Coordinates of C-alpha atoms in Angstrom, one line a residue:
V8 CA 97.1 -70.7 -35.1
L9 CA 98.8 -70.2 -31.7
R10 CA 102.2 -70.0 -33.3
A11 CA 101.0 -67.4 -35.7
E12 CA 99.5 -65.4 -32.8
R13 CA 102.8 -65.6 -31.0
A14 CA 104.6 -64.4 -34.1
D15 CA 102.3 -61.4 -34.5
S16 CA 102.9 -60.4 -30.9
I17 CA 106.6 -59.8 -31.4
S18 CA 107.3 -56.1 -30.9
L19 CA 109.6 -54.0 -33.1
A20 CA 112.0 -53.5 -30.2
F21 CA 112.2 -57.2 -29.7
L22 CA 113.0 -57.8 -33.3
V23 CA 115.8 -55.3 -33.1
L24 CA 117.1 -57.1 -29.9
L25 CA 117.0 -60.5 -31.6
E26 CA 119.6 -59.1 -34.1
T27 CA 122.1 -58.9 -31.3
L28 CA 122.0 -62.7 -30.8
S29 CA 124.2 -65.1 -32.8
P30 CA 122.4 -66.8 -35.7
E31 CA 122.2 -70.1 -33.9
Q32 CA 120.9 -68.5 -30.7
R33 CA 118.3 -66.5 -32.6
A34 CA 117.1 -69.6 -34.5
V35 CA 116.8 -71.7 -31.4
F36 CA 115.2 -68.9 -29.3
L37 CA 112.6 -68.2 -32.0
L38 CA 111.7 -71.8 -32.6
R39 CA 111.5 -72.7 -28.9
D40 CA 110.4 -69.6 -27.0
V41 CA 108.4 -67.8 -29.6
F42 CA 106.9 -70.5 -31.8
G43 CA 106.8 -73.2 -29.2
Y44 CA 108.5 -76.0 -31.0
P45 CA 109.6 -78.9 -28.8
Y46 CA 113.4 -79.4 -28.5
D47 CA 113.5 -82.5 -30.7
E48 CA 112.0 -80.5 -33.6
V49 CA 114.3 -77.5 -32.9
A50 CA 117.3 -79.9 -33.0
R51 CA 116.2 -81.4 -36.3
I52 CA 115.6 -78.0 -37.9
V53 CA 118.9 -76.4 -36.8
G54 CA 121.0 -79.6 -37.2
K55 CA 122.2 -79.8 -33.6
T56 CA 121.7 -82.1 -30.6
E57 CA 118.9 -81.4 -28.2
A58 CA 121.5 -80.7 -25.5
A59 CA 123.2 -78.1 -27.6
C60 CA 119.9 -76.5 -28.4
R61 CA 119.0 -76.3 -24.7
Q62 CA 122.3 -74.6 -24.0
L63 CA 121.8 -72.1 -26.9
A64 CA 118.3 -71.4 -25.6
V65 CA 119.6 -70.7 -22.1
R66 CA 122.2 -68.2 -23.4
A67 CA 119.7 -66.5 -25.6
R68 CA 117.2 -66.1 -22.8
R69 CA 119.8 -64.6 -20.5
H70 CA 120.9 -62.2 -23.2
V71 CA 117.4 -61.1 -24.0
H72 CA 116.4 -60.7 -20.4
E73 CA 119.5 -58.5 -19.7
R74 CA 119.1 -56.2 -22.7
R75 CA 115.3 -56.0 -23.4
P76 CA 114.4 -53.0 -21.2
R77 CA 117.0 -50.8 -22.9
F78 CA 116.0 -51.7 -26.4
E79 CA 112.3 -51.2 -25.6
A80 CA 112.9 -47.8 -24.1
E81 CA 115.0 -46.7 -27.1
A82 CA 112.3 -47.9 -29.5
E83 CA 109.6 -46.1 -27.6
R84 CA 111.6 -42.8 -27.7
A85 CA 112.2 -43.2 -31.4
Q86 CA 108.5 -43.8 -32.0
E87 CA 107.6 -40.7 -30.1
L88 CA 110.1 -38.6 -32.0
A89 CA 108.8 -40.0 -35.3
D90 CA 105.3 -39.0 -34.2
R91 CA 106.4 -35.4 -33.7
F92 CA 108.3 -35.5 -37.0
Y93 CA 105.3 -36.5 -39.1
A94 CA 103.1 -34.0 -37.2
A95 CA 105.5 -31.2 -38.0
V96 CA 105.6 -32.2 -41.7
Q97 CA 101.8 -32.4 -41.8
H98 CA 101.2 -29.0 -40.3
G99 CA 104.0 -27.3 -42.2
D100 CA 105.8 -26.3 -39.0
L101 CA 109.3 -25.5 -40.2
A102 CA 110.7 -24.6 -36.7
A103 CA 109.4 -27.8 -35.1
L104 CA 110.7 -29.9 -37.9
E105 CA 114.2 -28.4 -37.8
A106 CA 114.3 -29.0 -34.1
L107 CA 113.9 -32.7 -34.7
L108 CA 116.6 -33.0 -37.3
A109 CA 120.3 -33.6 -36.7
R110 CA 122.5 -30.7 -37.9
D111 CA 124.1 -33.0 -40.6
V112 CA 120.8 -34.9 -41.4
S113 CA 120.7 -36.3 -45.0
L114 CA 117.7 -37.0 -47.2
H115 CA 117.9 -39.7 -49.9
G116 CA 115.4 -40.3 -52.7
D117 CA 115.4 -43.5 -54.8
G118 CA 113.5 -43.3 -58.1
G119 CA 115.6 -45.9 -59.8
G120 CA 115.5 -43.8 -63.0
K121 CA 111.9 -44.8 -63.4
V122 CA 110.2 -41.8 -61.8
P123 CA 111.2 -38.3 -60.6
A124 CA 113.3 -38.3 -57.5
L125 CA 116.2 -36.4 -55.9
A126 CA 119.2 -36.3 -58.3
R127 CA 121.5 -36.5 -55.3
A128 CA 121.2 -36.6 -51.5
I129 CA 120.3 -33.4 -49.6
H130 CA 122.3 -32.6 -46.5
G131 CA 121.8 -30.1 -43.7
R132 CA 118.9 -29.4 -41.3
E133 CA 117.4 -26.3 -43.1
A134 CA 117.7 -27.7 -46.7
V135 CA 116.2 -31.1 -45.7
A136 CA 113.3 -29.5 -43.7
R137 CA 112.3 -27.2 -46.6
T138 CA 112.5 -30.1 -49.1
L139 CA 110.2 -32.2 -46.9
L140 CA 107.7 -29.4 -46.5
N141 CA 107.7 -28.8 -50.2
W142 CA 107.0 -32.5 -50.8
A143 CA 104.2 -32.3 -48.3
R144 CA 102.7 -29.3 -50.1
T145 CA 102.8 -31.1 -53.4
A146 CA 101.2 -34.2 -51.8
S147 CA 98.4 -32.1 -50.4
L148 CA 97.4 -31.3 -54.0
T149 CA 96.7 -35.0 -54.6
V150 CA 93.1 -35.7 -53.9
G151 CA 92.6 -38.4 -51.3
F152 CA 96.3 -39.0 -50.6
N153 CA 96.9 -40.8 -47.3
V154 CA 100.0 -41.2 -45.2
R155 CA 100.1 -44.3 -43.0
R156 CA 102.7 -45.0 -40.3
V157 CA 104.6 -48.2 -40.7
A158 CA 107.8 -49.9 -39.6
V159 CA 110.4 -50.1 -42.5
N160 CA 113.2 -52.6 -41.9
G161 CA 112.9 -52.1 -38.2
Q162 CA 112.8 -48.3 -38.4
P163 CA 109.9 -45.8 -38.0
G164 CA 108.5 -44.8 -41.3
A165 CA 105.5 -44.2 -43.4
V166 CA 103.9 -45.3 -46.7
T167 CA 102.1 -42.7 -48.8
L168 CA 99.0 -43.8 -50.8
D169 CA 96.9 -42.1 -53.5
G170 CA 93.2 -41.8 -53.4
D171 CA 92.8 -45.4 -54.7
G172 CA 95.1 -46.9 -52.1
R173 CA 98.0 -47.3 -54.5
V174 CA 101.5 -46.9 -53.2
I175 CA 103.3 -43.6 -54.0
S176 CA 106.3 -43.9 -51.7
I177 CA 107.8 -45.5 -48.6
Q178 CA 109.9 -43.5 -46.2
A179 CA 112.2 -44.7 -43.4
L180 CA 113.7 -42.6 -40.6
D181 CA 117.1 -43.4 -39.0
I182 CA 116.9 -42.0 -35.5
A183 CA 119.8 -41.8 -33.0
D184 CA 120.7 -39.6 -30.0
G185 CA 117.2 -38.0 -30.0
R186 CA 117.4 -36.7 -33.6
V187 CA 116.5 -37.8 -37.1
R188 CA 119.8 -38.4 -38.8
T189 CA 118.9 -40.0 -42.1
I190 CA 115.6 -40.0 -44.2
R191 CA 115.3 -42.5 -47.0
S192 CA 112.4 -42.1 -49.5
V193 CA 111.7 -44.8 -52.1
V194 CA 109.5 -44.0 -55.1
N195 CA 111.1 -46.6 -57.4
P196 CA 108.1 -48.6 -58.6
D197 CA 110.2 -51.8 -58.8
K198 CA 110.9 -51.5 -55.1
L199 CA 107.3 -50.8 -54.1
R200 CA 105.4 -53.6 -55.9
H201 CA 105.8 -56.0 -53.0
V202 CA 103.8 -53.6 -50.9
G203 CA 100.8 -53.4 -53.2
P204 CA 99.6 -51.7 -56.4
V205 CA 101.8 -48.8 -57.3
A206 CA 100.6 -45.3 -58.2
D207 CA 101.6 -43.4 -61.4
L208 CA 103.8 -40.8 -59.7
A209 CA 104.6 -38.9 -62.9
S210 CA 100.9 -38.4 -63.5
I211 CA 100.3 -37.3 -59.9
L212 CA 103.1 -34.7 -60.2
R213 CA 101.7 -33.4 -63.5
S214 CA 98.3 -33.0 -61.9
A215 CA 99.7 -31.3 -58.9
A216 CA 101.7 -28.9 -61.1
A217 CA 98.5 -28.1 -63.2
T218 CA 96.6 -27.4 -59.9
R219 CA 99.3 -24.9 -58.8
T220 CA 99.2 -23.0 -62.1
D221 CA 95.4 -23.1 -62.5
P222 CA 93.5 -22.4 -59.3
R223 CA 90.2 -23.2 -60.9
R224 CA 91.2 -26.9 -60.8
N225 CA 91.1 -26.9 -57.0

């Protein structure tokens, strides 16, 4: 239980920092300092001597100690920018949204040929911002839809759920230099099943289109 608690306490910034270690340093550091394995078990798992594992642990700790503050600060700034990004999308604030996007920002949609998605990537601040707000307006016509903030492969993102808690899409933001540079949206059901039950996106879009054309259905 203690090892599980330690694993749950690892921050996103720390996970990103671990990627800068060598594979051997990362394995030893996680096993020894995060999960609390004794050195003899660590040595058995990674296939090295205890002495070699101790040296790897020392190097890894030094590296983490030297770089951790910078990574945590960067992750915190990225999270704050993501908060403003999703708030602007939610409130339909075009100006605020454009201010958060890089001039050459790109928007990618992955439907896998299974559900409607972008035929090709969209580039440019204005085009991307208007597309995102159009998506948000369409989503607002879905009764009970819910957007939850999540980390996606170490990046700020969100998962959109329908009224029954089924997954509609997952979105990840690539943030650098204080701007959102790339947005990736996955609606391919084959890539969403590991998250949970998948919604019928085609049916949702038909319902939203019918609502737009027939106000009595609101």
